CSV table of C-alpha atoms in Angstrom, one decimal:
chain,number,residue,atom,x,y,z
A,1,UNK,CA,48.3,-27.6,4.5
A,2,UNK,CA,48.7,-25.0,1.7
A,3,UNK,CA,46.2,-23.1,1.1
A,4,UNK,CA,45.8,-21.4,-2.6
A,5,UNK,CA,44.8,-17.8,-3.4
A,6,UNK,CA,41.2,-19.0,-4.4
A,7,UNK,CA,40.7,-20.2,-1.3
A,8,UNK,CA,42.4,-18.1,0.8
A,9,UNK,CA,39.8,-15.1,-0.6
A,10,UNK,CA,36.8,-17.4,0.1
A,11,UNK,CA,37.8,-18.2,3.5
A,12,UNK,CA,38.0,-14.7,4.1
A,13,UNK,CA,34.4,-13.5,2.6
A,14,UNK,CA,33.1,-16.7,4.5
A,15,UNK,CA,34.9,-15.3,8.0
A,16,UNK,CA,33.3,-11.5,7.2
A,17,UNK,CA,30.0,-12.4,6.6
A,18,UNK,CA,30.1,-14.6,10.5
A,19,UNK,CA,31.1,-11.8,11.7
A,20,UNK,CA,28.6,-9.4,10.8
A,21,UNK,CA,25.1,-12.4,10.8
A,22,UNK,CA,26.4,-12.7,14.4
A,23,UNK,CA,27.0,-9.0,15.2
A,24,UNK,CA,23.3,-8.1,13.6
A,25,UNK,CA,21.3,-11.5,15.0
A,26,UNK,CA,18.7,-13.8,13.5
A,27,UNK,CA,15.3,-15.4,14.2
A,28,UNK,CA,14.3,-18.8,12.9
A,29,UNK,CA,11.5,-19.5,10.4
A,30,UNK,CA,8.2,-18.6,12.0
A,31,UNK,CA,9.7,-18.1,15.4
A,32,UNK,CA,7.4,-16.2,17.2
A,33,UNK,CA,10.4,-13.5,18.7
A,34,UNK,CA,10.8,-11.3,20.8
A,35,UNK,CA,8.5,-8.2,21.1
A,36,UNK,CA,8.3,-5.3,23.2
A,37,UNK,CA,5.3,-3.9,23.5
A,38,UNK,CA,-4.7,15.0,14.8
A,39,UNK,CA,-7.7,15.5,13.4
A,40,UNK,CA,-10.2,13.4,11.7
A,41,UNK,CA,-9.7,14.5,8.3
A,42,UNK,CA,-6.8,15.8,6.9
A,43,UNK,CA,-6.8,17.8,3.7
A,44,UNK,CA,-3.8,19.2,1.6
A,45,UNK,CA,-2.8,20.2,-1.8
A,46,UNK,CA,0.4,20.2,-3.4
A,47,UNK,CA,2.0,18.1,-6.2
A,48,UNK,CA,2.3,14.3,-6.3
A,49,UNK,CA,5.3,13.9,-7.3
A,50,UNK,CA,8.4,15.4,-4.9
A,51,UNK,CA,10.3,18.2,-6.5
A,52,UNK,CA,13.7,16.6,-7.7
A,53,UNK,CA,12.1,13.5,-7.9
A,54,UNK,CA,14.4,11.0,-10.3
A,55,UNK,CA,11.9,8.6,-11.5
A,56,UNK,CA,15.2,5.8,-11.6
A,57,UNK,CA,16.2,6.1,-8.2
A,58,UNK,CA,14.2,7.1,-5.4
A,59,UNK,CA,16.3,10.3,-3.5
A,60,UNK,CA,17.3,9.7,-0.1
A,61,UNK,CA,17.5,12.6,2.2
A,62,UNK,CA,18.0,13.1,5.9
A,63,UNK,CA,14.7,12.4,7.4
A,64,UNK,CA,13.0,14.8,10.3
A,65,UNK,CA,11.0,13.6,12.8
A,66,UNK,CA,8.0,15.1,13.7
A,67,UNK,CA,6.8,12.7,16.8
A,68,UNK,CA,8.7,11.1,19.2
A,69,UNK,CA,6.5,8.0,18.8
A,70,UNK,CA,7.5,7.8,15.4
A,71,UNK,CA,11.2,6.8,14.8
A,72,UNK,CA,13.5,7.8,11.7
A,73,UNK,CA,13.8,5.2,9.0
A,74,UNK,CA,17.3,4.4,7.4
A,75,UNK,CA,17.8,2.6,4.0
A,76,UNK,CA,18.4,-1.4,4.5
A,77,UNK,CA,21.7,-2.2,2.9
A,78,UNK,CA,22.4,-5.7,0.5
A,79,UNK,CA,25.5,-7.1,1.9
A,80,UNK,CA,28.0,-9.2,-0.1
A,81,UNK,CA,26.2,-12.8,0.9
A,82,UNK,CA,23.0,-11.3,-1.5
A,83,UNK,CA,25.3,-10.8,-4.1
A,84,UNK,CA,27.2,-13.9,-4.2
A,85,UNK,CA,24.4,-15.9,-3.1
A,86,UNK,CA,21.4,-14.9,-4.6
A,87,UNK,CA,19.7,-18.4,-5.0
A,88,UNK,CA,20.1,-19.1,-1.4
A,89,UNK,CA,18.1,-15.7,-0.5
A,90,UNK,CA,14.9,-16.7,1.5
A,91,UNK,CA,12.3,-18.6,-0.7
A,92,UNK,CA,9.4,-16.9,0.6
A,93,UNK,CA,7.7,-13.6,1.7
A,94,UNK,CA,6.8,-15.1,5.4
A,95,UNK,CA,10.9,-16.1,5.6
A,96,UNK,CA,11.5,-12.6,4.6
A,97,UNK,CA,10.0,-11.3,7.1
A,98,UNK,CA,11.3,-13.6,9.6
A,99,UNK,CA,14.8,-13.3,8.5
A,100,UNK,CA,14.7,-9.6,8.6
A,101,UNK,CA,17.1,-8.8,11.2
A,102,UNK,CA,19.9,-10.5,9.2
A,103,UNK,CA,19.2,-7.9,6.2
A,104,UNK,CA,19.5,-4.6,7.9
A,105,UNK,CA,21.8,-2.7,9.6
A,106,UNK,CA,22.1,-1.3,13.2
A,107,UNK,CA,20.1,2.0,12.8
A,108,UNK,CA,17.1,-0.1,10.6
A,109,UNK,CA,16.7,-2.6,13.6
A,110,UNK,CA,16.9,0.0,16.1
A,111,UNK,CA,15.0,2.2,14.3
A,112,UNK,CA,11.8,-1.1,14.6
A,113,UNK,CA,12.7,-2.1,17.9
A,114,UNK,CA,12.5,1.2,19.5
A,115,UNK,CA,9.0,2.3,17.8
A,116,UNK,CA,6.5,2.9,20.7
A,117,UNK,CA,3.1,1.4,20.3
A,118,UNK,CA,0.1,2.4,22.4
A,119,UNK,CA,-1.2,1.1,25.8
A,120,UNK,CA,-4.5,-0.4,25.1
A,121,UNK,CA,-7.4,0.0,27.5
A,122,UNK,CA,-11.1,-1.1,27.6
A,123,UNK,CA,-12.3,1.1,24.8
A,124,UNK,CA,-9.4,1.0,22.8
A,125,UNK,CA,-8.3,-2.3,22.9
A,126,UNK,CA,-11.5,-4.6,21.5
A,127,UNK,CA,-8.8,-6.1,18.5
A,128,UNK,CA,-6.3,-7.6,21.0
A,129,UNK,CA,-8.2,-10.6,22.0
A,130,UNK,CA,-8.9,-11.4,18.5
A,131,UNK,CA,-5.3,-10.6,17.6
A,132,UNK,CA,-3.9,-12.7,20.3
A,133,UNK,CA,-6.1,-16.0,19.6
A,134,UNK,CA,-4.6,-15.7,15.9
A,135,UNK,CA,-1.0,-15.8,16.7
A,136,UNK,CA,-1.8,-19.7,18.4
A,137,UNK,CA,-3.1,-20.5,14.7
A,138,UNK,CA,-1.4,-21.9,12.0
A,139,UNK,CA,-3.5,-19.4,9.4
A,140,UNK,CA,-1.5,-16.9,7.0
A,141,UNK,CA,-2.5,-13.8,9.0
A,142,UNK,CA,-1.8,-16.2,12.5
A,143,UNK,CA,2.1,-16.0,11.2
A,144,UNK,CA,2.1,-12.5,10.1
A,145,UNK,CA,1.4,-11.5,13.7
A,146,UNK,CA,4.5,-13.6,14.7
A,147,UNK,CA,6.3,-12.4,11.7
A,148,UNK,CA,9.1,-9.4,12.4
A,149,UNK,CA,8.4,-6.0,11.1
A,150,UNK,CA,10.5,-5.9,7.7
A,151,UNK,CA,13.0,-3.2,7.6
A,152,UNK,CA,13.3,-3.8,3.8
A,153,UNK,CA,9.5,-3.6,2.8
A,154,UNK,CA,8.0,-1.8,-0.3
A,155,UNK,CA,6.9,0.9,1.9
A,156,UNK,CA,9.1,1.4,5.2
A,157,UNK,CA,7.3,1.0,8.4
A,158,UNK,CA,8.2,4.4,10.0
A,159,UNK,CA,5.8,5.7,7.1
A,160,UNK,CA,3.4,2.9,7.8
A,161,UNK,CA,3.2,4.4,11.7
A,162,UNK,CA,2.6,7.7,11.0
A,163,UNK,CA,-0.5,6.5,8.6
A,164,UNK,CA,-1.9,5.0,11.3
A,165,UNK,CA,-1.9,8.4,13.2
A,166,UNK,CA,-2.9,11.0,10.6
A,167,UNK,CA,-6.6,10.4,9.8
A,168,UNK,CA,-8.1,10.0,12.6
A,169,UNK,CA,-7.6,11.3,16.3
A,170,UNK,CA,-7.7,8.3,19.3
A,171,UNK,CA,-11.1,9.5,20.1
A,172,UNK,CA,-12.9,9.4,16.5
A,173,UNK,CA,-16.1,6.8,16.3
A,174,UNK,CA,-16.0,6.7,12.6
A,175,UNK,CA,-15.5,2.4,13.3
A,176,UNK,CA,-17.2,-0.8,13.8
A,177,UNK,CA,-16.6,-3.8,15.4
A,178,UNK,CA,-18.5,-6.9,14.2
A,179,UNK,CA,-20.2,-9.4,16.7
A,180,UNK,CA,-20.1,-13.1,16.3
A,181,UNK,CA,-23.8,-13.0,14.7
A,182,UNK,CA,-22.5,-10.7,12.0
A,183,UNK,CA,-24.0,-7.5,13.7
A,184,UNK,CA,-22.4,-4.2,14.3
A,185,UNK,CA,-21.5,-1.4,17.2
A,186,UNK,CA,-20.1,1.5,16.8
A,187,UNK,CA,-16.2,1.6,18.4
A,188,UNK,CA,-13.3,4.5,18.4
A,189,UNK,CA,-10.0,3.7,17.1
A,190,UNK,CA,-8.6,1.1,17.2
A,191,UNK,CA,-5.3,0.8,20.0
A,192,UNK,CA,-2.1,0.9,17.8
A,193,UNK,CA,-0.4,-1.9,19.9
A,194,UNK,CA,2.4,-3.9,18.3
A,195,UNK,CA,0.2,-6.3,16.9
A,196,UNK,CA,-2.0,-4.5,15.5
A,197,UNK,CA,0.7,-2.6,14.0
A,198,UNK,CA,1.9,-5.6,12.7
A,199,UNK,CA,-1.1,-7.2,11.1
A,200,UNK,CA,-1.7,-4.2,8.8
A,201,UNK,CA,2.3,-3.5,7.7
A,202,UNK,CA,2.8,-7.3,7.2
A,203,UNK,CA,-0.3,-7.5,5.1
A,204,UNK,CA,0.2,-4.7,3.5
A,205,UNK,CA,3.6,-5.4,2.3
A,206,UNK,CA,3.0,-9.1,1.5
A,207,UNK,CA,-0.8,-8.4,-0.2
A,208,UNK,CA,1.7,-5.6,-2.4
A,209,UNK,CA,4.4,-8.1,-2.7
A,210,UNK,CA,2.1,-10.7,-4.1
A,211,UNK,CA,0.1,-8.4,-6.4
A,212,UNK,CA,3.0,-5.7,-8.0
A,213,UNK,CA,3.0,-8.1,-11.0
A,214,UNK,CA,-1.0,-8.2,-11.8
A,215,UNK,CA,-1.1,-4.5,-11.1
A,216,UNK,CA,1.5,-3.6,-13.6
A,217,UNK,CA,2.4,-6.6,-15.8
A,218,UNK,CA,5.7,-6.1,-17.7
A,219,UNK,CA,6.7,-2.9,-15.7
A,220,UNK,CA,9.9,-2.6,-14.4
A,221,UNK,CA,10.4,-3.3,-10.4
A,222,UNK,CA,10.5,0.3,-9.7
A,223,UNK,CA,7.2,1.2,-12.0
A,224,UNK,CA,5.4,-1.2,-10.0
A,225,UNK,CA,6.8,0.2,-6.3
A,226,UNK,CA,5.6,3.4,-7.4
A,227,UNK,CA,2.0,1.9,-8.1
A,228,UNK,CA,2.6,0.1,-4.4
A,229,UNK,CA,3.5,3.9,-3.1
A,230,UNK,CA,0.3,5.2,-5.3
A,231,UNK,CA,-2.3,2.6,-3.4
A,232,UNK,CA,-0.5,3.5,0.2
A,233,UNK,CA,-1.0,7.6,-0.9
A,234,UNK,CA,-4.8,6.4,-0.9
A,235,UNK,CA,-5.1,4.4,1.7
A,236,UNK,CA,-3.4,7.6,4.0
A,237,UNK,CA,-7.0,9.1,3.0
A,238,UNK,CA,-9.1,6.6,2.6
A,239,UNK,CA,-8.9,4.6,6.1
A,240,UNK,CA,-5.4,5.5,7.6
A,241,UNK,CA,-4.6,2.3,7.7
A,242,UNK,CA,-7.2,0.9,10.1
A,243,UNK,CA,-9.2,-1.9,9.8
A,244,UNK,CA,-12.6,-1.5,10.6
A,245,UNK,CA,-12.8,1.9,9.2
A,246,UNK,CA,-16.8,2.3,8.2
A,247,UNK,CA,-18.0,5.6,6.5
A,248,UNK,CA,-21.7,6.7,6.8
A,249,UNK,CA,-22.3,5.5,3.4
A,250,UNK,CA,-21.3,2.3,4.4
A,251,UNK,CA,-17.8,2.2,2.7
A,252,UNK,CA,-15.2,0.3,4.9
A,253,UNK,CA,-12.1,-1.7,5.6
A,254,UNK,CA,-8.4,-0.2,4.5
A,255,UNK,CA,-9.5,0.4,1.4
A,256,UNK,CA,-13.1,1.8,2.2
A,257,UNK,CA,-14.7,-0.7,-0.1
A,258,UNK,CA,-18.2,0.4,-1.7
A,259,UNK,CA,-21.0,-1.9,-2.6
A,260,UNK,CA,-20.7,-1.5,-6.5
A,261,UNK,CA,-16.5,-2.1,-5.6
A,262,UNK,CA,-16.7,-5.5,-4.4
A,263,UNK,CA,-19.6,-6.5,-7.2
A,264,UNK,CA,-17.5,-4.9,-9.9
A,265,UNK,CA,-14.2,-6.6,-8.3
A,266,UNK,CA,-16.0,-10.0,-8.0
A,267,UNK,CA,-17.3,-9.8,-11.3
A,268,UNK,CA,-14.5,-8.5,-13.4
A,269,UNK,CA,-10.8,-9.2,-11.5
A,270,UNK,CA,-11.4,-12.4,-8.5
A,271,UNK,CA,-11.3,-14.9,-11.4
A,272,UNK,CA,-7.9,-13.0,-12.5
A,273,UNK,CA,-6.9,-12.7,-9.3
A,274,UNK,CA,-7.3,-16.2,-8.3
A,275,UNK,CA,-5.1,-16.8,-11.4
A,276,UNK,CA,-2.5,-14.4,-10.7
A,277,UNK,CA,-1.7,-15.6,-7.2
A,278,UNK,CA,-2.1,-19.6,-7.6
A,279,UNK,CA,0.6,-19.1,-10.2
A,280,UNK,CA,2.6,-16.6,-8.0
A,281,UNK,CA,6.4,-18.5,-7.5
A,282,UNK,CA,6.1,-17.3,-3.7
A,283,UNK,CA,3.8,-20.1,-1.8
A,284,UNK,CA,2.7,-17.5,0.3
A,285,UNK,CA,1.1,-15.8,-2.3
A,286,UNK,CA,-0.5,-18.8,-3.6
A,287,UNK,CA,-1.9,-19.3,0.3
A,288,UNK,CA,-4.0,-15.9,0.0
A,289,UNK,CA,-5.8,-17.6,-2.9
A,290,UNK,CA,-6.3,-20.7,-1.0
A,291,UNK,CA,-7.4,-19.4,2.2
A,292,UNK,CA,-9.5,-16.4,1.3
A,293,UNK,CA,-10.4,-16.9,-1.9
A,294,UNK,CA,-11.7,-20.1,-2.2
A,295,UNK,CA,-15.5,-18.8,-2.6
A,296,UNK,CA,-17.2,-17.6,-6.0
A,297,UNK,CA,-18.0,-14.3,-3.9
A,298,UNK,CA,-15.1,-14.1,-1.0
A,299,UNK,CA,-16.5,-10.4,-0.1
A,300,UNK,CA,-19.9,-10.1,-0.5
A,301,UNK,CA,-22.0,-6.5,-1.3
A,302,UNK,CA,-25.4,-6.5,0.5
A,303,UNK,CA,-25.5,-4.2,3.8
A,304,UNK,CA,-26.0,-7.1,5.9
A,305,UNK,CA,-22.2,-8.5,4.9
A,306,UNK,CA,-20.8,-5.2,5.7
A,307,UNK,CA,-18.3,-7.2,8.8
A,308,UNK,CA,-16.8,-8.9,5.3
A,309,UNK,CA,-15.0,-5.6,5.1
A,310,UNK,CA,-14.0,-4.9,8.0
A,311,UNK,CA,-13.4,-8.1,10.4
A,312,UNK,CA,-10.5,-10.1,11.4
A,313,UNK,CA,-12.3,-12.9,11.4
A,314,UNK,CA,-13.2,-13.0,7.8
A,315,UNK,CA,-9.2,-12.4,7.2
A,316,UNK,CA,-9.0,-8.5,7.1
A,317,UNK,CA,-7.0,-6.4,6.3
A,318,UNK,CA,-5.7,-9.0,3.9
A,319,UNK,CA,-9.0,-9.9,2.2
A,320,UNK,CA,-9.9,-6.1,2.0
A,321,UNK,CA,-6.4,-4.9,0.8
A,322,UNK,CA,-6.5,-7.6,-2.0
A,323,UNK,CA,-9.9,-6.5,-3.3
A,324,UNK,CA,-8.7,-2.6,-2.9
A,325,UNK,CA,-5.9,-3.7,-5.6
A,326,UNK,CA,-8.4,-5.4,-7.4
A,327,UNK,CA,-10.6,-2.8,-7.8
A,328,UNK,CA,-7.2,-0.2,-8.5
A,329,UNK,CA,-6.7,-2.7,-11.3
A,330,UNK,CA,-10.5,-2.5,-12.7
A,331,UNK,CA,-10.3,1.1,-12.9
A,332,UNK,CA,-7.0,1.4,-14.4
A,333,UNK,CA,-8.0,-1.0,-16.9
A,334,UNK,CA,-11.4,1.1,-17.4
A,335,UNK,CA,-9.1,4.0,-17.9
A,336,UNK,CA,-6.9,2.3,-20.4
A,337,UNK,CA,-9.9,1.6,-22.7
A,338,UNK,CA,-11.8,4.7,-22.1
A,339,UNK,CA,-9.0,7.1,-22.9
A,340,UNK,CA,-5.4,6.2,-23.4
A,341,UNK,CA,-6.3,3.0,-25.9
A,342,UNK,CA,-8.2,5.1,-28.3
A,343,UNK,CA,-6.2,6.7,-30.7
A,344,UNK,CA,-8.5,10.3,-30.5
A,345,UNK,CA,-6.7,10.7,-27.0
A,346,UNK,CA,-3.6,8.8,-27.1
A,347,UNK,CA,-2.3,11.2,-30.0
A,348,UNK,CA,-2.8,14.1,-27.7
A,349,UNK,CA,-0.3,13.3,-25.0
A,350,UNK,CA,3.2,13.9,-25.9
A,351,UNK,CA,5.4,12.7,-22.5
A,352,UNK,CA,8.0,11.0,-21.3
A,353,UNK,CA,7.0,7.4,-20.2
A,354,UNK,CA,7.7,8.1,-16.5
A,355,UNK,CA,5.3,11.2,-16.7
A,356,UNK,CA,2.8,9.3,-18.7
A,357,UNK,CA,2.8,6.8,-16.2
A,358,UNK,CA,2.0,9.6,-13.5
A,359,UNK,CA,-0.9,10.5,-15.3
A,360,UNK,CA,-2.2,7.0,-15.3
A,361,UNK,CA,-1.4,6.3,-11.9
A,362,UNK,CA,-3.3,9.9,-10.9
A,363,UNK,CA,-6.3,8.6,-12.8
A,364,UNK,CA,-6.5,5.8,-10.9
A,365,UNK,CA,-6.1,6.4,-7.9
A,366,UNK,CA,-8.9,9.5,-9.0
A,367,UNK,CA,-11.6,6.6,-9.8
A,368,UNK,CA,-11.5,4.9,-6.3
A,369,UNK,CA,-13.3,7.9,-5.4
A,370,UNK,CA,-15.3,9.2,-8.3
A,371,UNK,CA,-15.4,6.1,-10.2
A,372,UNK,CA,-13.8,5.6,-13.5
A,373,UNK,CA,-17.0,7.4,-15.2
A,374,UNK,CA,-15.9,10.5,-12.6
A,375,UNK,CA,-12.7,10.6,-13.8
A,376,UNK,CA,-13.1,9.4,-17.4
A,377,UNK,CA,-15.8,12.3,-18.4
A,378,UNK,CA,-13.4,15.3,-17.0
A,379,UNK,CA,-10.3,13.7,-18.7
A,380,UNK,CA,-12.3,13.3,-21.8
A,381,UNK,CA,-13.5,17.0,-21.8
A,382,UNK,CA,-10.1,18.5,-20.3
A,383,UNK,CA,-8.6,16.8,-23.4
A,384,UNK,CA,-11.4,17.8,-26.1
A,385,UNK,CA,-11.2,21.2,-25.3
A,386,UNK,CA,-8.4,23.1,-23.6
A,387,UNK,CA,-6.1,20.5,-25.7
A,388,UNK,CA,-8.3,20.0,-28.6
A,389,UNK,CA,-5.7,21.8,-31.1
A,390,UNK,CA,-2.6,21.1,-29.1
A,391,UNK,CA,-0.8,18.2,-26.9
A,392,UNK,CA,-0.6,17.5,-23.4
A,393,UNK,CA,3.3,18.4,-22.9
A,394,UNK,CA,3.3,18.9,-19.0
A,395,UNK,CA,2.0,16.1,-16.3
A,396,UNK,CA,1.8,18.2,-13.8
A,397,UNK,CA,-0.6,21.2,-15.3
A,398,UNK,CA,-2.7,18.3,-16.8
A,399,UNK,CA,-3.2,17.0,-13.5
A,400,UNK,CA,-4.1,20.7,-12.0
A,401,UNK,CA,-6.1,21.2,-14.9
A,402,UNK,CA,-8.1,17.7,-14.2
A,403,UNK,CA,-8.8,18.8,-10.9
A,404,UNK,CA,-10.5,22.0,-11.9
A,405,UNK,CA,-12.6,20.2,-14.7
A,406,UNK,CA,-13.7,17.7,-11.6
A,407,UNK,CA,-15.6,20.8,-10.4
A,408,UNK,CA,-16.8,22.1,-13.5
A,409,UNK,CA,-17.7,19.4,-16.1
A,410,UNK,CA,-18.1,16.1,-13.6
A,411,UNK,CA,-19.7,13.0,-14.3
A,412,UNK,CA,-24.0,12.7,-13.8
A,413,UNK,CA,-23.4,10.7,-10.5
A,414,UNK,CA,-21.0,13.7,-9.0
A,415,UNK,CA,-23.4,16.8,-10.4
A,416,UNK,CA,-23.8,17.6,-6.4
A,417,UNK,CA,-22.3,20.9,-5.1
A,418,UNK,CA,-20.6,18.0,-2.3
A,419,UNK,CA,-19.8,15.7,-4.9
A,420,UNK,CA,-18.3,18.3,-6.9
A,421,UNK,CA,-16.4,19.4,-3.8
A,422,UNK,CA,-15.2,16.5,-3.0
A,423,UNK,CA,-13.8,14.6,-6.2
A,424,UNK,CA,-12.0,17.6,-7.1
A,425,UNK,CA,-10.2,17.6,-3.5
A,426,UNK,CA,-9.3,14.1,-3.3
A,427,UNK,CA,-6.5,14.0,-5.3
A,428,UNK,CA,-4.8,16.9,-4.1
A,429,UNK,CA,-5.4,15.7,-0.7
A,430,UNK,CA,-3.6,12.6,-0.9
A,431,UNK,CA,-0.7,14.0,-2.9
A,432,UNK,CA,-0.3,16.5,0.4
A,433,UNK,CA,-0.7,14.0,2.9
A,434,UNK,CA,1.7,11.5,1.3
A,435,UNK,CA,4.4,14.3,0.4
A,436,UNK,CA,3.8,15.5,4.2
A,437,UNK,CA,4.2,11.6,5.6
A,438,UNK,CA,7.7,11.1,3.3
A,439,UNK,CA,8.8,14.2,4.3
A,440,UNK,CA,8.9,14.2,7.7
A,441,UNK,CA,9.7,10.5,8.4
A,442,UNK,CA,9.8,8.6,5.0
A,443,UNK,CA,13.5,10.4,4.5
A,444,UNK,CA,12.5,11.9,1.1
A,445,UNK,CA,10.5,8.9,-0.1
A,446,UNK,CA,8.5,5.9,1.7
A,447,UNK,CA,9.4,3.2,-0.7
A,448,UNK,CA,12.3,1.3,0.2
């Protein structure tokens, strides 16, 4: 038989790529696999963005690790199949997932197989129950507890541990778990057992996935992962990553949800939401509309609904990490016609895109705390006075500068010495925490 050039090369490519999908492993489509099972608050306050920082590509550097429960993350590699191949790439997020061990080397599928996860006990482990009665289900978040951990996700899961970690100490009761009559008791934290680690990564990652595209419509792919890694800086601070997180004010779930949240979320973004995911390509995406937001009002406000926030039963952290994007979107749409769509303001800035785009994504990420008034009324008077006969040249001092103005000029609703206090601090904080998290485990960055 002679065999040409042509095919001669394609035999071999088709020989190297055997030889490394059966060095590395697979898992079939939904299998269900093989698994092996601080203080309260933390506050910082240093830049946002990491010196050196090319807003192109994301550096890379060698990672330190701080814990030995939390194991060092190495960048996934595309291998020459990808490149050849890229229509027969998996057709969904939930394949993704499921395919992961074929799309990462050695160190990334060590690096996820090794992670230690807690042993639960009576108090810590109210979740698992619930968590294991899901996997026997056929529901969305029923397979993203049987899903693999993706190496290659937006934000990489050795970042996504040490979230889990940094808010809140084993002990802290700042939680509630929800009855089956819709009533409430208060809990500690939550054991961080492989599935539960599981159920929040996974929905994180395919709630982002799904969602990158209504967030930041016509932004490139690396614009919108650093809108992914500015709603993961907030959700560091705002819940660590835990479930049924409940403040005393009666904010709760991942993304601490407020009252007037989810009624300005169900009456200004679900119906866009709805919209945005039915006519998502990915069929997983299009599920999340379908099986959690089928109702006029799939999170409801009143005090009485608070377990809508907060319980696996009524599909969190999905549901709640959908409506945290939601509202994200609200107030940087709020933002947009408040102060960088009217000429008076949009004059004064004079930055590169990528910095302008900081100061965007600073604002808000600002609002989820203050609202967009509390950010709005401090932007509007930084910018009317200390830049009334000059432009805004530096990202960075306008952001320090923001901060201070929290404190001094805030918005009626944050007048209090606390509320003061507070706004001006959140930012900062979350900048800290997030540079401290990629850092020490996130090798330099945490998106992927």
């Amino acid at each position: 038989m002679k065999v040409n050039k042509h095919d001669y090369l394609k035999l071999l490519l088709l020989n190297s790529c055997f030889i490394f999908v059966w060095g590395c492993g697979g898992s079939n489509l939904f299998e269900e696999g093989q698994f092996s099972s601080t203080s309260d608050d933390a506050s910082f306050s240093v830049p946002f963005r990491i010196p050196g920082e090319d807003p192109k590509t994301l550096p890379q550097v060698p990672a330190t690790v701080v814990e030995d429960d939390i194991s060092q993350p190495a960048p996934s590699i595309i291998y020459s199949l990808d490149r050849i191949e890229k229509g027969n790439r998996p057709a969904t997020l939930m394949e993704y997932h499921n395919m992961a061990e074929n799309r990462c080397d050695d160190s990334v599928c060590n690096s996820i197989r090794e992670m230690k996860y807690m042993q639960c006990n009576r108090q810590n482990g109210y979740l698992e129950n619930e968590m294991t009665a899901l996997t026997k289900k056929n529901s969305l978040l029923g397979r993203i507890l049987k899903a693999d951990l993706n190496p290659a996700a937006i934000i990489k899961p050795a970042c996504m541990r040490m979230s889990m970690e940094a808010k809140f100490s084993p002990t802290s009761s700042t939680f509630r778990q929800c009855n089956a009559n819709g009533g409430m008791s208060r809990a500690i934290r939550p054991c961080i057992s492989e599935n539960y680690f599981k159920l929040v990564t996974n929905s994180f990652d395919i709630v982002s996935s799904c969602m990158m595209d209504y967030m930041g419509p016509g932004e490139s792919l690396e614009e919108q992962k650093l809108d992914v890694r500015a709603a993961y800086a907030m959700i560091n601070i705002e819940s660590g990553f835990h479930v049924n997180a409940m403040s005393g004010t009666g904010a709760g779930g991942i993304g601490q949800l407020t009252a007037d949240a989810i009624i300005d979320s169900n009456n200004t973004e679900m119906k866009k939401v709805r919209f945005a995911l039915e006519g998502h390509a990915d069929p997983v995406c299009r599920q999340i509309s379908h099986e959690f937001l089928d109702s006029a009002q799939p999170m409801r406000s009143a005090k009485s609904n608070s377990c809508d926030r907060v319980s696996i039963s009524k599909g969190n952290p999905l549901l709640n990490m959908v409506y945290t994007y939601a509202y994200l979107k609200w107030s940087k749409n709020a933002m947009d016609r408040s102060v960088f769509n009217q000429k008076k303001y949009a004059q004064k800035f004079n930055l590169s895109k990528y910095d302008m785009q900081r100061v965007k994504r600073a604002m808000m990420v600002w609002s989820h705390n203050t609202g967009p008034a509390g950010t709005w009324t401090p932007a509007m008077t930084l910018l009317n006075t200390e830049y009334r006969n000059k432009k805004v040249t530096n990202a960075d001092k306008f952001i320090d500068q923001l901060q201070q103005y929290m404190k001094r000029f805030p918005a009626r609703a944050n007048r209090s010495n606390a509320r003061r206090t507070e706004t001006s601090k959140y930012f900062p904080a979350i900048t800290n925490l997030l540079n401290k998290v990629e850092t020490n485990v996130g090798g330099g960055s945490c998106v992927n």
